[in-house]
Short mmCIF file of C-alpha atoms in Angstrom, two decimals:
data_model
loop_
_atom_site.label_atom_id
_atom_site.label_comp_id
_atom_site.label_asym_id
_atom_site.label_seq_id
_atom_site.Cartn_x
_atom_site.Cartn_y
_atom_site.Cartn_z
CA MET J 1 32.28 -22.88 13.58
CA ALA J 2 33.17 -19.28 13.86
CA ILE J 3 33.44 -17.75 17.46
CA ILE J 4 32.93 -14.02 18.15
CA GLU J 5 35.59 -13.27 20.57
CA THR J 6 35.07 -9.64 21.62
CA GLU J 7 32.13 -7.48 22.68
CA ALA J 8 32.97 -4.94 19.75
CA THR J 9 32.91 -7.64 17.24
CA LEU J 10 29.55 -8.88 18.65
CA HIS J 11 28.27 -5.49 18.15
CA GLU J 12 29.43 -5.17 14.70
CA ALA J 13 28.12 -8.72 13.76
CA HIS J 14 24.73 -7.72 15.32
CA ARG J 15 24.61 -4.46 13.37
CA ASP J 16 25.41 -5.85 10.09
CA ASN J 17 22.91 -8.73 10.22
CA HIS J 18 20.10 -6.88 12.07
CA THR J 19 19.09 -4.12 9.48
CA HIS J 20 15.47 -3.82 8.49
CA ARG J 21 13.91 -2.65 5.27
CA ASP J 22 11.47 0.23 5.32
CA VAL J 23 8.04 -1.37 5.81
CA ASN J 24 6.00 1.76 6.56
CA GLY J 25 6.92 3.81 3.39
CA GLY J 26 4.02 4.87 1.32
CA TRP J 27 5.32 3.86 -2.10
CA LEU J 28 5.73 -0.10 -2.02
CA ARG J 29 1.95 -1.15 -1.57
CA PRO J 30 0.47 1.03 -4.20
CA ALA J 31 3.33 0.56 -6.74
CA VAL J 32 2.99 -3.28 -6.38
CA PHE J 33 -0.82 -3.24 -6.39
CA GLY J 34 -0.93 -0.78 -9.11
CA ALA J 35 1.46 -2.85 -11.53
CA MET J 36 -0.33 -6.00 -10.75
CA ASP J 37 -3.76 -4.46 -11.20
CA GLY J 38 -2.76 -2.67 -14.45
CA LEU J 39 -1.51 -5.84 -15.95
CA VAL J 40 -4.41 -8.15 -15.00
CA SER J 41 -7.18 -5.72 -15.44
CA ASN J 42 -5.99 -4.51 -18.84
CA LEU J 43 -5.14 -7.92 -20.01
CA ALA J 44 -8.52 -9.25 -19.04
CA LEU J 45 -10.27 -6.33 -20.63
CA MET J 46 -8.56 -6.67 -23.99
CA THR J 47 -8.87 -10.46 -24.10
CA GLY J 48 -12.63 -10.11 -23.20
CA VAL J 49 -13.07 -7.76 -26.04
CA ALA J 50 -10.82 -9.95 -28.38
CA GLY J 51 -13.04 -12.86 -27.49
CA GLY J 52 -15.89 -11.00 -29.19
CA SER J 53 -14.14 -11.14 -32.65
CA VAL J 54 -13.73 -7.25 -32.97
CA SER J 55 -11.04 -5.70 -34.91
CA HIS J 56 -7.52 -5.25 -33.62
CA ARG J 57 -8.05 -1.41 -33.56
CA ALA J 58 -10.90 -1.84 -31.23
CA ILE J 59 -8.75 -3.87 -29.00
CA VAL J 60 -6.01 -1.19 -29.09
CA LEU J 61 -8.60 1.40 -28.38
CA THR J 62 -9.95 -0.58 -25.40
CA GLY J 63 -6.38 -1.20 -24.09
CA LEU J 64 -5.48 2.55 -24.18
CA ALA J 65 -8.87 3.65 -22.69
CA GLY J 66 -8.38 0.96 -19.88
CA LEU J 67 -4.79 2.28 -19.23
CA ALA J 68 -5.92 5.94 -18.80
CA ALA J 69 -9.11 5.39 -16.87
CA GLY J 70 -7.55 2.73 -14.59
CA ALA J 71 -4.40 4.79 -13.90
CA PHE J 72 -6.27 7.94 -13.03
CA SER J 73 -8.78 5.89 -10.97
CA MET J 74 -5.95 4.26 -8.95
CA ALA J 75 -4.30 7.39 -8.48
CA ALA J 76 -7.38 9.17 -7.20
CA GLY J 77 -8.41 6.24 -4.98
CA GLU J 78 -4.80 6.00 -3.35
CA TYR J 79 -4.66 9.78 -2.83
CA THR J 80 -8.13 9.77 -1.06
CA SER J 81 -7.61 6.79 0.88
CA VAL J 82 -3.92 7.59 2.29
CA ALA J 83 -5.02 11.25 2.86
CA SER J 84 -8.10 10.16 4.80
CA GLN J 85 -6.00 7.81 6.78
CA ARG J 86 -3.20 10.49 7.52
CA GLU J 87 -5.98 13.06 8.55
CA LEU J 88 -7.46 10.53 11.03
CA VAL J 89 -4.15 9.85 12.45
CA GLU J 90 -3.26 13.59 12.85
CA ALA J 91 -6.51 14.09 14.50
CA GLU J 92 -5.71 11.45 17.08
CA LEU J 93 -2.19 13.02 17.50
CA ASP J 94 -3.95 16.42 18.20
CA VAL J 95 -6.07 14.80 20.86
CA GLU J 96 -3.03 13.26 22.45
CA ARG J 97 -1.01 16.47 22.23
CA ARG J 98 -3.95 18.50 24.05
CA GLU J 99 -4.02 15.80 26.76
CA LEU J 100 -0.26 16.04 27.32
CA ARG J 101 -0.61 19.70 27.63
CA LYS J 102 -3.68 19.74 29.93
CA HIS J 103 -2.95 16.60 32.07
CA PRO J 104 0.86 16.04 31.86
CA LYS J 105 1.03 14.02 35.25
CA ASP J 106 -1.90 11.82 34.30
CA GLU J 107 -0.25 11.11 30.86
CA GLU J 108 3.04 10.34 32.63
CA ALA J 109 1.57 7.91 35.01
CA GLU J 110 -0.37 6.34 31.98
CA LEU J 111 2.87 5.74 30.25
CA ALA J 112 4.42 4.35 33.37
CA ALA J 113 1.50 1.88 33.74
CA LEU J 114 2.07 0.81 30.21
CA TYR J 115 5.75 -0.07 31.03
CA VAL J 116 4.65 -1.96 34.21
CA ALA J 117 2.17 -3.90 32.11
CA ARG J 118 5.26 -4.97 30.06
CA GLY J 119 7.03 -6.37 32.94
CA VAL J 120 9.25 -3.25 34.09
CA GLU J 121 9.52 -2.69 37.87
CA PRO J 122 7.07 -0.02 39.00
CA GLU J 123 9.76 2.51 40.21
CA LEU J 124 11.82 2.06 37.17
CA ALA J 125 8.74 2.53 35.06
CA ARG J 126 7.95 5.72 36.85
CA GLN J 127 11.52 7.00 36.32
CA VAL J 128 11.62 6.18 32.77
CA ALA J 129 8.26 7.94 31.94
CA GLY J 130 9.39 10.88 33.90
CA GLN J 131 12.39 11.25 31.82
CA LEU J 132 10.80 10.60 28.55
CA SER J 133 7.98 13.19 29.46
CA ARG J 134 10.40 16.07 29.94
CA ASP J 135 10.27 16.77 26.20
CA PRO J 136 6.72 17.38 24.95
CA GLU J 137 7.38 16.32 21.43
CA GLN J 138 9.34 13.14 22.52
CA ALA J 139 6.44 12.53 24.93
CA LEU J 140 3.92 12.79 22.05
CA GLU J 141 5.96 10.34 19.96
CA ILE J 142 6.25 7.78 22.65
CA HIS J 143 2.64 7.85 23.56
CA ALA J 144 1.72 7.69 19.86
CA ARG J 145 3.61 4.55 19.33
CA GLU J 146 2.60 2.96 22.54
CA GLU J 147 -1.15 3.83 22.47
CA LEU J 148 -1.91 4.16 18.68
CA GLY J 149 0.90 2.05 17.26
CA ILE J 150 2.13 4.81 14.91
CA ASP J 151 5.20 6.80 14.40
CA PRO J 152 4.36 10.53 13.95
CA GLY J 153 7.58 11.17 11.98
CA ASP J 154 6.79 8.41 9.46
CA LEU J 155 3.30 8.83 8.06
CA PRO J 156 2.51 7.89 4.43
CA SER J 157 2.33 10.56 1.91
CA PRO J 158 -0.84 10.76 -0.28
CA LEU J 159 1.08 12.40 -3.06
CA VAL J 160 3.73 9.67 -3.18
CA ALA J 161 0.98 6.82 -3.04
CA ALA J 162 -0.96 8.52 -5.77
CA VAL J 163 2.14 8.96 -8.10
CA SER J 164 3.39 5.51 -7.42
CA SER J 165 0.04 4.03 -8.13
CA PHE J 166 -0.50 5.82 -11.27
CA GLY J 167 2.91 5.25 -12.75
CA SER J 168 2.93 1.48 -11.92
CA PHE J 169 -0.60 0.87 -12.99
CA ALA J 170 0.07 2.64 -16.40
CA LEU J 171 3.26 0.57 -16.78
CA GLY J 172 1.56 -2.84 -16.07
CA ALA J 173 -1.47 -1.75 -18.36
CA LEU J 174 0.97 -0.87 -21.15
CA LEU J 175 2.53 -4.31 -21.64
CA PRO J 176 -0.70 -6.01 -23.31
CA VAL J 177 -1.20 -2.99 -25.49
CA LEU J 178 2.44 -2.62 -26.57
CA PRO J 179 2.51 -5.49 -29.11
CA TYR J 180 -0.42 -3.93 -30.88
CA LEU J 181 1.21 -0.49 -30.92
CA LEU J 182 4.38 -2.11 -32.64
CA GLY J 183 2.33 -3.56 -35.49
CA ALA J 184 0.81 -6.88 -34.19
CA THR J 185 -2.68 -7.70 -35.33
CA ALA J 186 -3.15 -11.04 -33.22
CA LEU J 187 -3.77 -11.50 -29.63
CA TRP J 188 -1.21 -13.91 -28.82
CA PRO J 189 1.92 -11.59 -28.66
CA ALA J 190 0.16 -9.31 -26.28
CA LEU J 191 -1.07 -12.18 -24.13
CA LEU J 192 2.58 -13.77 -24.09
CA LEU J 193 4.14 -10.51 -23.20
CA ALA J 194 1.56 -9.73 -20.43
CA LEU J 195 2.02 -13.23 -18.89
CA ILE J 196 5.70 -12.93 -18.95
CA GLY J 197 5.28 -9.48 -17.21
CA LEU J 198 2.96 -11.11 -14.60
CA PHE J 199 5.66 -13.68 -13.90
CA ALA J 200 8.54 -11.15 -13.69
CA CYS J 201 6.32 -8.69 -11.37
CA GLY J 202 5.67 -11.63 -8.97
CA ALA J 203 9.37 -12.56 -8.96
CA VAL J 204 10.60 -9.00 -8.32
CA VAL J 205 8.01 -8.76 -5.42
CA ALA J 206 9.52 -11.81 -3.91
CA ARG J 207 12.72 -9.92 -3.29
CA VAL J 208 11.04 -7.68 -0.59
CA THR J 209 8.98 -10.73 0.89
CA ALA J 210 9.67 -14.08 2.34
CA ARG J 211 8.46 -15.94 -0.73
CA THR J 212 10.58 -17.65 -3.16
CA TRP J 213 10.80 -15.94 -6.70
CA TRP J 214 9.37 -18.73 -8.53
CA PHE J 215 6.41 -19.13 -6.24
CA SER J 216 5.51 -15.56 -6.32
CA GLY J 217 6.01 -15.36 -10.01
CA LEU J 218 3.79 -18.48 -10.72
CA ARG J 219 1.12 -17.26 -8.50
CA GLN J 220 0.78 -14.06 -10.30
CA LEU J 221 1.01 -15.80 -13.60
CA SER J 222 -1.81 -18.16 -12.63
CA LEU J 223 -4.09 -15.43 -11.23
CA GLY J 224 -3.55 -13.27 -14.31
CA GLY J 225 -3.79 -16.01 -16.74
CA THR J 226 -7.04 -17.29 -15.11
CA ALA J 227 -8.56 -13.76 -15.28
CA ALA J 228 -7.79 -13.50 -18.92
CA GLY J 229 -9.16 -16.92 -19.87
CA VAL J 230 -12.44 -16.33 -18.01
CA THR J 231 -12.94 -12.97 -19.67
CA TYR J 232 -12.02 -14.33 -23.23
CA VAL J 233 -14.59 -17.00 -22.70
CA LEU J 234 -17.31 -14.51 -21.66
CA GLY J 235 -16.29 -12.21 -24.54
CA SER J 236 -16.77 -15.04 -26.85
CA LEU J 237 -20.23 -15.94 -25.48
CA PHE J 238 -21.50 -12.48 -25.26
CA GLY J 239 -20.05 -11.50 -28.63
CA THR J 240 -21.84 -14.44 -30.13
CA ALA J 241 -25.08 -13.58 -28.57
CA VAL J 242 -24.90 -9.85 -29.40
CA GLY J 243 -23.89 -10.39 -32.97
#
């Protein structure tokens, strides 16, 4: 068993093995959700239409319309959602900023009380709170983290979320349409490519989570396959009834 002999070596070992990925960025969630949603929703939409025994041109038109409509809808929804969340956070930060300006001593005592509640000795807590409160911007950042659980310097960007969501949805939704654009006239190539894409997306997502690649891939594959199967059956039933 290896033994760490020096303090410097311990510090380096800790540094090298204690780095974290960015979990607060505004791109990962909309990108992952957009790609999965694009694949599943457009695949299900196209299989549902295909179940109604329509022409392959109608299926292609349905897939392209689903791609465009879904991508714009996802982008608009993500932008509005993230922008609203950011505006709410900024409003709360303004409240905290005014309180720090009007009642600095009360806010300092409040910060000290938070540290005491976490087990810091009262005198040390007052000293730490006093030192941190000397810089108004630093004080705001500390209060925001302690009271609101947010980092004022790391707020998600509505534009990043919207662009990520738009691009990933369009890319995911393109997969089931692609075989038709390349000349296919049957459903199975589109279905096969989409299912492969679902498994691949799930496997890629596993790289930034604690799940194994095969579990994440199979989970996405089963969910997307189930959605496609259900809509195909519904399309067949309603297509027969309408015809």
